[in-house]
Coordinates of C-alpha atoms in Angstrom, one line a residue:
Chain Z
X1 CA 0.0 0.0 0.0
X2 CA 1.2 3.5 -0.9
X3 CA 0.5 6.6 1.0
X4 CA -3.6 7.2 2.1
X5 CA -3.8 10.1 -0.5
X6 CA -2.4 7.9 -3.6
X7 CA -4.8 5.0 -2.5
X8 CA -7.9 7.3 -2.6
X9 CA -6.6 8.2 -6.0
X10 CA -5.9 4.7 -7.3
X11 CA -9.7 4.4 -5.9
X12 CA -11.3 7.0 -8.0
X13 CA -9.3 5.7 -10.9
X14 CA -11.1 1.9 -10.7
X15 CA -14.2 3.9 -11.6
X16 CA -12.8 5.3 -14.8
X17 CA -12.7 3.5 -18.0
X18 CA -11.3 5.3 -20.6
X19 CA -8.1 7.2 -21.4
X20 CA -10.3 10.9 -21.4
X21 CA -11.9 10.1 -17.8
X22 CA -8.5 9.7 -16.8
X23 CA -6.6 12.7 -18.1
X24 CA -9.5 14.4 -17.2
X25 CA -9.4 13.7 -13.7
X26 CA -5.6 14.0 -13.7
X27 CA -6.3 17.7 -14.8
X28 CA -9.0 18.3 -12.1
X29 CA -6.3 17.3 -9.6
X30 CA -4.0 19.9 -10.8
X31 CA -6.4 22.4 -11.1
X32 CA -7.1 22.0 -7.4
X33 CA -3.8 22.1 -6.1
X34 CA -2.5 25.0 -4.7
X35 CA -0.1 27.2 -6.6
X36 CA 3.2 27.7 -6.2
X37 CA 4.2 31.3 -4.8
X38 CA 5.7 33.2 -7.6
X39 CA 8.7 33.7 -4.8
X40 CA 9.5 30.4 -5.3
X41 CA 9.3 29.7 -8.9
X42 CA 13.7 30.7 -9.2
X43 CA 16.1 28.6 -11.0
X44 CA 17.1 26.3 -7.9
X45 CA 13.8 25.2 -7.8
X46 CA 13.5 24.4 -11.5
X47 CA 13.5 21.3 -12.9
X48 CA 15.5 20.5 -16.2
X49 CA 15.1 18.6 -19.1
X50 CA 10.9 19.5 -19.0
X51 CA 9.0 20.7 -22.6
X52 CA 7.5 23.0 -20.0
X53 CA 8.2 25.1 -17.3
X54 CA 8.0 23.1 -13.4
X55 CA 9.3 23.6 -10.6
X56 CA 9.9 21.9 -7.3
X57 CA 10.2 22.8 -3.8
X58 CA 11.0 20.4 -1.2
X59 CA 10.2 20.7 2.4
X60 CA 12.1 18.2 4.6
X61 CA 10.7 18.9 8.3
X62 CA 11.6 16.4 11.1
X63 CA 12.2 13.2 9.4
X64 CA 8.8 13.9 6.9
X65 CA 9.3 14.7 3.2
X66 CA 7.0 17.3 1.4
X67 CA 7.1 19.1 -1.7
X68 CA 5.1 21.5 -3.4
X69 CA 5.1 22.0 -6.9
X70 CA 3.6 23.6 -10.6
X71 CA 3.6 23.3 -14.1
X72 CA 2.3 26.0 -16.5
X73 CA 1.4 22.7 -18.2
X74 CA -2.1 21.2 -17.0
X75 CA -1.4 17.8 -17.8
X76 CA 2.0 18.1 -15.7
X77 CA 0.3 19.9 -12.8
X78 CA -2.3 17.2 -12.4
X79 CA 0.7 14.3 -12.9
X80 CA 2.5 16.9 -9.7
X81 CA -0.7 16.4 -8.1
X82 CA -0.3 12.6 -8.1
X83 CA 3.3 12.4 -7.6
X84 CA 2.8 14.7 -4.3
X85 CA 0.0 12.1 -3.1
X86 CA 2.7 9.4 -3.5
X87 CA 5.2 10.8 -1.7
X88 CA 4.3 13.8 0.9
X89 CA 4.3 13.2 4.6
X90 CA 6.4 10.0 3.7
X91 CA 9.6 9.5 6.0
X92 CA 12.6 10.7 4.0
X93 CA 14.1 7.3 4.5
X94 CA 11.1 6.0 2.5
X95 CA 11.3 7.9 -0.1
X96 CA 14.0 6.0 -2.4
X97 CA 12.3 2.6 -1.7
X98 CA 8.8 4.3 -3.3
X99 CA 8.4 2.2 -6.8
X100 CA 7.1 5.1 -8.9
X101 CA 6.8 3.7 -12.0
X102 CA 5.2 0.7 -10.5
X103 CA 2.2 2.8 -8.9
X104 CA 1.8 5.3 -11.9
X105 CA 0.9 2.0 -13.6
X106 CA -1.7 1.3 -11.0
X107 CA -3.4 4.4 -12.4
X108 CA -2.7 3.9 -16.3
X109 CA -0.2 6.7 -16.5
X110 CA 3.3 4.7 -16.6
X111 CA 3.6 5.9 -20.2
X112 CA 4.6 9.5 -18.5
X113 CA 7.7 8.2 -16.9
X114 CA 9.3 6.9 -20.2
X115 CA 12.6 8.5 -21.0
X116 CA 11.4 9.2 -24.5
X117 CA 8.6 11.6 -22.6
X118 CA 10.0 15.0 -22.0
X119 CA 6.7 16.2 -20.3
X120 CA 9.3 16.3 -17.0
X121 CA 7.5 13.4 -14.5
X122 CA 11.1 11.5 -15.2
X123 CA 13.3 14.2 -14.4
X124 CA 11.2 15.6 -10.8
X125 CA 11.2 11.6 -9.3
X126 CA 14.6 12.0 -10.1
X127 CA 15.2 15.7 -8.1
X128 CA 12.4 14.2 -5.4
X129 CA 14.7 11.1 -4.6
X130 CA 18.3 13.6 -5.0
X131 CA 16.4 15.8 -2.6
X132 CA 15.5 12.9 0.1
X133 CA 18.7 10.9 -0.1
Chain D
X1 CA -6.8 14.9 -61.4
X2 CA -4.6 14.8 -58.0
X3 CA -5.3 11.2 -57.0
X4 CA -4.2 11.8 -52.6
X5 CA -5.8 8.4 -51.8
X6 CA -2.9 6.3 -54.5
X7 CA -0.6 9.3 -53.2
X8 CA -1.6 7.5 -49.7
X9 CA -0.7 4.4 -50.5
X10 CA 2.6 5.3 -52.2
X11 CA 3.8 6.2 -48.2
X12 CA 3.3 2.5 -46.4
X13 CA 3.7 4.3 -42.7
X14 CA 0.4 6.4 -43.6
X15 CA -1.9 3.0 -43.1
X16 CA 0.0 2.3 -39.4
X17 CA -2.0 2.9 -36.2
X18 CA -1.0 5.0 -33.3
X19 CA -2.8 4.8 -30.0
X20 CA -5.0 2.7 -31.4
X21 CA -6.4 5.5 -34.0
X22 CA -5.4 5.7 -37.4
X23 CA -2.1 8.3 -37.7
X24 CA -3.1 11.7 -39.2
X25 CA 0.4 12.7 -39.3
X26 CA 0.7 16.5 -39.6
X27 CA 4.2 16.8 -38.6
X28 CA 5.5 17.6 -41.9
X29 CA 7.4 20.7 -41.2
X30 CA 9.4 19.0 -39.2
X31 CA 10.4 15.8 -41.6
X32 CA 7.7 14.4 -43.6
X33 CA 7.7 10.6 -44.7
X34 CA 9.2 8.4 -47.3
X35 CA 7.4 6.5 -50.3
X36 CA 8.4 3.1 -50.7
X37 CA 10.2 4.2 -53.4
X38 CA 12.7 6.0 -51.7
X39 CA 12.6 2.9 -49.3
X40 CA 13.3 0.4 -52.0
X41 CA 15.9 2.7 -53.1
X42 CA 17.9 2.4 -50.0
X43 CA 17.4 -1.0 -49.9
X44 CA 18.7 -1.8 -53.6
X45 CA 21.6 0.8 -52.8
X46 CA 23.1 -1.0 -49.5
X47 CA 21.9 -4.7 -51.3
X48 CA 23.0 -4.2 -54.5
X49 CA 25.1 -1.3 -55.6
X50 CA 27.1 -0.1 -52.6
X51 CA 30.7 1.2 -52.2
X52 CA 32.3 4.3 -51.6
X53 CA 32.1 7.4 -54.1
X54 CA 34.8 9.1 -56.0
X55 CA 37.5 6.5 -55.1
X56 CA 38.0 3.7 -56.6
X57 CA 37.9 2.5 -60.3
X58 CA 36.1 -1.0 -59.4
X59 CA 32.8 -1.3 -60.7
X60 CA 31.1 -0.9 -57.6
X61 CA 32.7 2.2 -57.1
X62 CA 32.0 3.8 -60.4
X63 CA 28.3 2.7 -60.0
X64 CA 27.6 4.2 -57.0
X65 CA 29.4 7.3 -58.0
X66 CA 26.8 6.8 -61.3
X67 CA 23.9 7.4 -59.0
X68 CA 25.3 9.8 -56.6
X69 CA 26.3 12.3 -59.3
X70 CA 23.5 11.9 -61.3
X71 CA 21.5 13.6 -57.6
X72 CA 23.6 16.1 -58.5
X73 CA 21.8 16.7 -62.0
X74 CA 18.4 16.0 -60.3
X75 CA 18.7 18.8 -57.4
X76 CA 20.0 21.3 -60.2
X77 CA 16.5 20.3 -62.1
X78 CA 14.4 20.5 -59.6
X79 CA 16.2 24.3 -57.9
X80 CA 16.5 25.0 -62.0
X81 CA 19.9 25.7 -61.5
X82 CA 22.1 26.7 -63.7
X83 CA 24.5 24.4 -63.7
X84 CA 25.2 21.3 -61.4
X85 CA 28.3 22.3 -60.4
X86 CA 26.1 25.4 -58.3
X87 CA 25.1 22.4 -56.2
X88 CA 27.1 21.1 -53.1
X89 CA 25.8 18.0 -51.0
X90 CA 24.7 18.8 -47.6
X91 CA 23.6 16.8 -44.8
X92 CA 20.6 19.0 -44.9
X93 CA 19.7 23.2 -44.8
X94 CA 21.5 23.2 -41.1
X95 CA 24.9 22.6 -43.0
X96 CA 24.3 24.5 -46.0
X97 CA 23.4 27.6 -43.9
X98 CA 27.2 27.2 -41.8
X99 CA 28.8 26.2 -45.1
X100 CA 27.9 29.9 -46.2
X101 CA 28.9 31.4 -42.8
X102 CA 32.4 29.8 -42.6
X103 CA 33.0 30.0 -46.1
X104 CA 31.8 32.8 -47.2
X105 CA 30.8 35.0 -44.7
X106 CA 33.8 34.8 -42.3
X107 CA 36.5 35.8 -44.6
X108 CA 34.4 38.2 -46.1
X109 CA 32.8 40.3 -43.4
X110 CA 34.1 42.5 -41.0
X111 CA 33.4 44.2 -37.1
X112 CA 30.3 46.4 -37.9
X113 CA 29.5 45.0 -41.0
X114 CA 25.7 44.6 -41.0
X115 CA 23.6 41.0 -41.8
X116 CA 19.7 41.7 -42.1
X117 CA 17.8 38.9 -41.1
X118 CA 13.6 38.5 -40.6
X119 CA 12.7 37.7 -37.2
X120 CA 10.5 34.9 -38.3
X121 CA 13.7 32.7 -39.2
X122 CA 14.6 29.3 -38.3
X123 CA 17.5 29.0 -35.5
X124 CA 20.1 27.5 -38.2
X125 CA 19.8 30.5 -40.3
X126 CA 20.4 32.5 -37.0
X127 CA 22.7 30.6 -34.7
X128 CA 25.5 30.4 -38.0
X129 CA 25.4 34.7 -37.9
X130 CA 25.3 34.9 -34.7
X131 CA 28.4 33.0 -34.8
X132 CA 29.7 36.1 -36.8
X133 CA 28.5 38.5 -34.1
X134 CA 30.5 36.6 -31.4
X135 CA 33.5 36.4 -33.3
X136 CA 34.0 39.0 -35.7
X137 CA 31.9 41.9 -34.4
X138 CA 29.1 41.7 -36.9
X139 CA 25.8 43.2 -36.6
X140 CA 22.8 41.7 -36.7
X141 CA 19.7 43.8 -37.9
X142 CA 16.0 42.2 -37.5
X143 CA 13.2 43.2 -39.3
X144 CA 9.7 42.7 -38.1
X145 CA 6.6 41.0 -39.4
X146 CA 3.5 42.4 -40.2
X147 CA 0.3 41.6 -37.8
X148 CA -1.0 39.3 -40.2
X149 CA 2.6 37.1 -40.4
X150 CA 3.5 38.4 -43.8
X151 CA 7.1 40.0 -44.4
X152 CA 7.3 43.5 -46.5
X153 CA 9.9 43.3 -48.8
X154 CA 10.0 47.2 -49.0
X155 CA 11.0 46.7 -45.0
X156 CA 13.7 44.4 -45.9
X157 CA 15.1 47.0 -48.1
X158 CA 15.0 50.0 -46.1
X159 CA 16.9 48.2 -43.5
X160 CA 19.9 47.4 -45.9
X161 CA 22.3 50.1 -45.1
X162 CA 26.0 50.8 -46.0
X163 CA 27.3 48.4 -44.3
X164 CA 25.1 45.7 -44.8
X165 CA 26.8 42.6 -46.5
X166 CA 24.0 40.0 -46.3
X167 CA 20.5 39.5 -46.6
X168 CA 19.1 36.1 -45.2
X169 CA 15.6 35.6 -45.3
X170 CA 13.0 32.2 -45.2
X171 CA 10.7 31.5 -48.4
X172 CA 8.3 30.3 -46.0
X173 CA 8.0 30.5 -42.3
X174 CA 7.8 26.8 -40.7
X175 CA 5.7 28.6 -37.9
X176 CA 3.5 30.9 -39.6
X177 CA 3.4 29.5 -43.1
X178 CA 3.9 33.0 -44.7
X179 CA 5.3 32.6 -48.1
X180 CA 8.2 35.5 -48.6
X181 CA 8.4 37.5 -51.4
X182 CA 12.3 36.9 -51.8
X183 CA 12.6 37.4 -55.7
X184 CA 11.7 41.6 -54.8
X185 CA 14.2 41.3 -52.0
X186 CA 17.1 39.7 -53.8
X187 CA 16.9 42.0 -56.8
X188 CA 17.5 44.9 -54.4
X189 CA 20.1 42.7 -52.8
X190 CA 21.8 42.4 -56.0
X191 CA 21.9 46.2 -57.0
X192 CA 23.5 46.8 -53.7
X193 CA 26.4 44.2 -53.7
X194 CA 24.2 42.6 -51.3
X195 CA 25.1 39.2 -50.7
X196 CA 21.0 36.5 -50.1
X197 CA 20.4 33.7 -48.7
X198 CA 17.3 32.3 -49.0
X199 CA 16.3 29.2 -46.4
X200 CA 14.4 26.7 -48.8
X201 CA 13.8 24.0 -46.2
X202 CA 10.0 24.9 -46.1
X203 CA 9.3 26.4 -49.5
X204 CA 11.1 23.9 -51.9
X205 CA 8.6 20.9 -50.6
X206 CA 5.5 22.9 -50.7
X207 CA 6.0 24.7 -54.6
X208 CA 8.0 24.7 -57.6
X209 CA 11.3 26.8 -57.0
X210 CA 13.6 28.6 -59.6
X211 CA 16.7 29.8 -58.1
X212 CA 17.8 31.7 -61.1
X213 CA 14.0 33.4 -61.5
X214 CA 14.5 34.4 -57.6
X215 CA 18.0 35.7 -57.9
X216 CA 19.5 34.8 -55.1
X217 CA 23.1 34.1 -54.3
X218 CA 22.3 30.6 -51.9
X219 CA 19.7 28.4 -51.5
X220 CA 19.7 25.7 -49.1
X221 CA 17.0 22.7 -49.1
X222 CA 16.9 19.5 -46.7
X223 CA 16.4 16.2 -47.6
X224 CA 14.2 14.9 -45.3
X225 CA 11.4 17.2 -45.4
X226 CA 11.4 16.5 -49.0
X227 CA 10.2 13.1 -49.0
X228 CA 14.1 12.1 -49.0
X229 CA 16.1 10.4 -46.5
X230 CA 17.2 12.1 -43.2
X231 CA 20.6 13.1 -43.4
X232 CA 20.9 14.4 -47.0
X233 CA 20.8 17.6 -48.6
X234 CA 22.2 20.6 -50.6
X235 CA 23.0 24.3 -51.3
X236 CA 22.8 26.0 -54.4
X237 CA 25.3 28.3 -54.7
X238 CA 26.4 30.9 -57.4
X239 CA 29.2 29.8 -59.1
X240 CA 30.8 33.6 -58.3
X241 CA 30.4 33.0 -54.8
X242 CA 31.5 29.3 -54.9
X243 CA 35.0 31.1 -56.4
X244 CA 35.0 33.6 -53.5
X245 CA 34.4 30.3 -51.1
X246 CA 37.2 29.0 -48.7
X247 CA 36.7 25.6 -47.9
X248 CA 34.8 24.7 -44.8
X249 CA 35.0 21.3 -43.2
X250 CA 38.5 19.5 -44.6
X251 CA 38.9 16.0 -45.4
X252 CA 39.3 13.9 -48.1
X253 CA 37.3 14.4 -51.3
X254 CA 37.8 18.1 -51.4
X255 CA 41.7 18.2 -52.2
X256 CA 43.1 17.1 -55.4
X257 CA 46.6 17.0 -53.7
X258 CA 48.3 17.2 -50.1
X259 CA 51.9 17.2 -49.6
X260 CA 53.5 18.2 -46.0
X261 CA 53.7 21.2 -47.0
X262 CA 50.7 22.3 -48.7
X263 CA 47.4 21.6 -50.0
X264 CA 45.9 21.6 -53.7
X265 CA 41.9 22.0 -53.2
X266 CA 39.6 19.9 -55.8
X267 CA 37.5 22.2 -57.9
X268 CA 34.2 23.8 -56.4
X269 CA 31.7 22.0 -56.1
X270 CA 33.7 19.2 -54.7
X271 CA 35.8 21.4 -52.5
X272 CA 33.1 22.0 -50.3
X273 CA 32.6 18.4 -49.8
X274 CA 35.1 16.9 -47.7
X275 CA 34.8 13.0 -46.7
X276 CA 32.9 10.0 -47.3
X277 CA 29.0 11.6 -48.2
X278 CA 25.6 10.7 -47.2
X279 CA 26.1 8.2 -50.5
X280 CA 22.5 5.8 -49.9
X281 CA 20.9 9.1 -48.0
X282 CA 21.9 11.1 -51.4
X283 CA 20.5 8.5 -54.1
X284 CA 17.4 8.1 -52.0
X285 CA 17.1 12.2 -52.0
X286 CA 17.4 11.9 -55.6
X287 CA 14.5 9.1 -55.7
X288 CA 12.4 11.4 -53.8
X289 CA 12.8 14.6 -56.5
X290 CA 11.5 11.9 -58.9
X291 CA 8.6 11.0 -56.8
X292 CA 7.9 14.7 -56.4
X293 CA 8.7 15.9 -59.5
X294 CA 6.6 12.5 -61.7
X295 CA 3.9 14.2 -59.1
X296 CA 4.5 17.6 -60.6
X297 CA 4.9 20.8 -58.3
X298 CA 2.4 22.8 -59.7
X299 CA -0.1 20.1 -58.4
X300 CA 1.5 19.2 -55.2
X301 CA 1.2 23.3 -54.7
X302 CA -2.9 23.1 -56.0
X303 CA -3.5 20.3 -53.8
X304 CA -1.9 21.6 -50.7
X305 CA -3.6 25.1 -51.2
X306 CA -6.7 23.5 -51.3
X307 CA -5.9 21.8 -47.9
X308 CA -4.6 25.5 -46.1
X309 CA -7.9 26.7 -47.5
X310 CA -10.1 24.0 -45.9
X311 CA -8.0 24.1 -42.7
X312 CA -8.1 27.7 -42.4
X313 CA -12.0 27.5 -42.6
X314 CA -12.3 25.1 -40.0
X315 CA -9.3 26.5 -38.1
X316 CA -11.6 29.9 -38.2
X317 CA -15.0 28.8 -37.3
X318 CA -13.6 28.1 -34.0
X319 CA -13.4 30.8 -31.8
X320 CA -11.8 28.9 -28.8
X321 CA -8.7 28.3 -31.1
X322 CA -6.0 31.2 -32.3
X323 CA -4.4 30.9 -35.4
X324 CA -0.6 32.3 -35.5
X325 CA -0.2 34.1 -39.3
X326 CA -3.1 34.8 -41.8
X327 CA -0.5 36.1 -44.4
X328 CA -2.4 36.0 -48.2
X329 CA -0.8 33.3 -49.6
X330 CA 0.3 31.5 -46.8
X331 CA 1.3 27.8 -46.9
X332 CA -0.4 24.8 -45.3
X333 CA 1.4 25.6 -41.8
X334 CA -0.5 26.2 -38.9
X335 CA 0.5 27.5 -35.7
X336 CA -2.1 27.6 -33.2
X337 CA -2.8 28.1 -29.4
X338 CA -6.0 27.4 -27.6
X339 CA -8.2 29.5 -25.5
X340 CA -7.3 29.4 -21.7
X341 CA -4.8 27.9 -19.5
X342 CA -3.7 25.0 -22.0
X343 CA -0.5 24.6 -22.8
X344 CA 0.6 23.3 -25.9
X345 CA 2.2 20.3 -24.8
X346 CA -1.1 19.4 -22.9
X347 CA -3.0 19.9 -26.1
X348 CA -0.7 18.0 -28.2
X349 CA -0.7 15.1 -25.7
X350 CA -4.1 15.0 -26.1
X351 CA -3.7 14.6 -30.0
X352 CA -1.5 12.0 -29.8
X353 CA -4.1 10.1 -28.4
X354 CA -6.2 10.4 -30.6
X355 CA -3.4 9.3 -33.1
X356 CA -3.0 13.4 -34.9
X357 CA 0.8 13.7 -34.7
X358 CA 1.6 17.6 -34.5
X359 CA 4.4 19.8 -32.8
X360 CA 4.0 21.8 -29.9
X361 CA 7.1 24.1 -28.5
X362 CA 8.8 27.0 -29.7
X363 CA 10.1 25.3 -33.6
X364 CA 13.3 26.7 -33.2
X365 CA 12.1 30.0 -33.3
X366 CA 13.0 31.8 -30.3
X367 CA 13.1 35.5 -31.5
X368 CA 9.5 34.5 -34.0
X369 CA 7.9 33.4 -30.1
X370 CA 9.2 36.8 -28.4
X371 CA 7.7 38.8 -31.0
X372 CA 4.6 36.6 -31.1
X373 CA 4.5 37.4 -27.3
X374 CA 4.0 33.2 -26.7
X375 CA 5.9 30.7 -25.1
X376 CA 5.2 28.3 -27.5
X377 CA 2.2 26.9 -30.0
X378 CA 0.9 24.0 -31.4
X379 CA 2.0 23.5 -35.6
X380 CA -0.1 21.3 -37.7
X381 CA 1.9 21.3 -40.7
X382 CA 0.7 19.4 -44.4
X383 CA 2.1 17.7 -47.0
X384 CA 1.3 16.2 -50.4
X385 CA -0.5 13.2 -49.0
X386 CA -2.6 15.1 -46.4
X387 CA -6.5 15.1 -47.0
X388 CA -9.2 17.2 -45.5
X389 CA -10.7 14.5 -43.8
X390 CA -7.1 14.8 -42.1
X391 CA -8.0 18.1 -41.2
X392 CA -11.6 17.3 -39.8
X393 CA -10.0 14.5 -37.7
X394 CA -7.2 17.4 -36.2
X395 CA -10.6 19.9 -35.1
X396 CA -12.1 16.6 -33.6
X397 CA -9.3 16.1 -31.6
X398 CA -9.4 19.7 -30.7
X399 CA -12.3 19.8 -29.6
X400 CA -11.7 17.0 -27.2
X401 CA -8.7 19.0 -26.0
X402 CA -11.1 21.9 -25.6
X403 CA -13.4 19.7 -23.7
X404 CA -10.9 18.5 -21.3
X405 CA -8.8 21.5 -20.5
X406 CA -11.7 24.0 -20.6

């Protein structure tokens, strides 16, 4: 079992059939997360190697990982929305052992972690498990 | 009559699936794909009649030198050159354009001297003078579009100064589709001692092209967006410049002689060619000007005009959707964002599902996107086997993407 939040995702997902339901809901979850400040949207919180912009800001706090993030990319911000499900309020010592690619295929969204896929996903598990190790 | 649906089945990748939809591929601008000509081509070259070019005296040899020379002949047809010997071989537009900044434009121009360029154009026929600006001091002076996309050749010309050596300008913007009036611009280059260059990777796929009826001094086309192999190419270049040329990239191929001491160049156009070519890529270039040419231009131009017509309609009705360029004229190239907060990578995700191959980003047009006051766009680009139910199936997917993201 993954985190509470990313179960209660994976949840909603069982009732969605098709591809549409599912990027659709993966966009209402980014549209309901809440945005980054503009104070922290500077390079060090940028993350490379993206088509667009996203940025990631980590918040380590006794022992728990957190991170906020955005995308001016809806698609992305909804896939931030999921990725922050799967890993906030973990215990930084968790976070390496977390099996992205193996949960994002739980919701029919693995495709978004291929390294032909420059949409970014890739590249911020990458800075979330730099960040936590 | 233009027959698109035996067209169609001249390109076997157009019958694949993607996604589980049939591929409406409208990706063009950036390479379009191959008939099976041009794959049997390839095929027969590497099975049958392969060896290096220019070398040897074995049969092979003097076969495959056959076919590779007789491109030659082909690309001169095709530009109308004057001669063959005005065209090099180029891995494609990208190497033409730096094959006229190293050898021509570096030994020619000076700190201050001026290079007039259209904001609209691609980054290879910007990053090359830009290398001059960095190095030698030159300057680079940008002229503007209009509101509508289109480029005033009378702006062109006003900004051509004393100083200004060169003049390099697209025939047809691969964002906007604008079709450039370069034959107005290279006659005024041409009184002035003005030096063009005029970026054909767009324009030579989508209408017939006359280098000597434009008047310009270089003309650089790529391979792969016409129906050719990736990794071929040329430039035509006027023979005066050619003798004004040094040599660029050295090697074998371009010398007729090298001592320790010195080094005896091989006649233009060969100088400019240094090493083993792109020999297969080149012969399968050549197949593709057949293809093209057996299609005729002047049709492959009616056809696709009739396509920009029906897209712009469609493209129009919508009012959700904003179309980048409405230049008269304009080719079958069309940049577009959409109404809100989507990005264009989130709408072209969603076309890809549905199996509509386009491009989002900037194109390789940076200073085009910070005029255009955008980040980046969506491009659905034809080609000669495009239909309008090709177009139908692009606003269908649209409107899903307008549906979603809305």
């Amino acid at each position: 079992m993954a985190q509470p939040a990313f179960e209660a995702i994976v949840e909603d997902f069982e009732f969605l059939e098709d591809w549409e339901d599912r990027y659709r809901h993966v966009i209402e979850l980014g549209k309901a997360m809440d945005p980054l400040e503009d104070a922290l949207k500077v390079p060090a919180n940028k993350v490379d190697g993206c088509a667009s912009q996203v940025w990631l800001f980590p918040k380590i706090d006794g022992g728990t990982f957190r991170f906020d993030g955005e995308s001016d990319a809806m698609i992305v911000r909804g896939l931030i929305a999921v990725l922050r499900a799967l890993y906030n309020d973990l215990p930084v010592a968790q976070v390496g052992g977390v099996d992205a690619q193996a949960e994002l295929a739980r919701l029919g969204l693995q495709d978004h972690l291929s390294a032909q896929r420059s949409n970014g996903v890739r590249a911020m598990i990458e800075r979330i498990r730099t960040v936590a190790a | 009559m233009y027959d698109v649906d035996a067209i169609r089945r001249d390109f076997p990748i157009l019958s694949r699936e993607v996604n589980g939809k049939p591929l409406v591929y409208l990706d063009n601008g950036a390479s379009a794909q191959k008939p099976q000509v041009v794959i049997d081509a390839i095929n027969t070259a590497y099975s049958h009649e392969y060896a290096n070019v220019h070398r040897g005296l074995h049969y092979l040899s003097n076969l495959a030198t056959e076919k590779y020379e007789g491109v030659r002949r082909k690309i001169a047809q095709f530009l109308n050159a004057g001669s063959e010997d005005e065209i090099i071989f180029t891995s494609g537009t990208t190497e033409g354009l730096n094959l006229v900044a190293y050898g021509w434009a570096m030994p020619h121009l000076q700190a201050g001297d001026e290079i007039v360029l259209s904001v609209m154009e691609h980054h290879a026929n910007i990053v090359p003078w830009h290398f001059l600006r960095e190095r030698q001091g030159v300057v680079i002076k940008w002229v503007d579009v209009e509101a509508d996309g289109s480029l005033d050749p009378q702006k062109v010309i006003d900004a051509f100064g004393p100083r200004t050596r060169m003049v390099c300008v697209t025939q047809m913007s691969n964002v906007l589709g604008t079709v450039v009036d370069v034959k107005t611009i290279c006659a005024a280059a041409r009184e002035r001692g003005i030096v063009s260059v005029i970026d054909g990777s767009q324009a030579a796929v989508h209408m017939p092209v006359d280098v000597q009826d434009i008047g310009c001094d270089f003309y650089p086309i790529t391979g792969h967006k016409l129906y050719g192999p990736s990794g071929s190419g040329a430039i035509f270049a006027r023979a005066e410049r050619q003798a004004e040329m040094r040599p660029f990239l050295g090697g074998g191929d371009m010398i007729r002689e090298v001592t320790k001491d010195a080094v005896i160049y091989n006649d233009p156009p060969m100088k400019f060619e240094a090493g083993t070519p792109g020999i297969v890529q080149t012969i399968g270039l050549g197949v593709a000007l057949d293809y093209m040419m057996g299609v005729g231009m002047e049709n492959i131009a009616a056809h696709e005009a009739e396509i920009a017509r029906y897209a712009a309609e469609r493209l129009h009705g919508v009012n959700w959707i904003q179309v980048q360029g409405t230049a008269p004229g304009k080719g079958a190239i069309f940049s577009f964002t959409l109404e809100g907060a989507a990005h264009a990578h989130d709408i072209s995700t969603i076309l890809d599902k549905k199996g509509v191959a386009v491009r989002a980003g900037q194109h390789c047009t940076g200073p085009l996107m910070e005029h255009l006051g955008l980040s980046a766009t969506c491009r659905a680009s034809f080609g000669m086997y495009n239909t309008k139910s090709e177009v139908d199936a692009l606003i269908d997917a649209l409107e899903l993407a307008h549906d979603l993201f809305g």
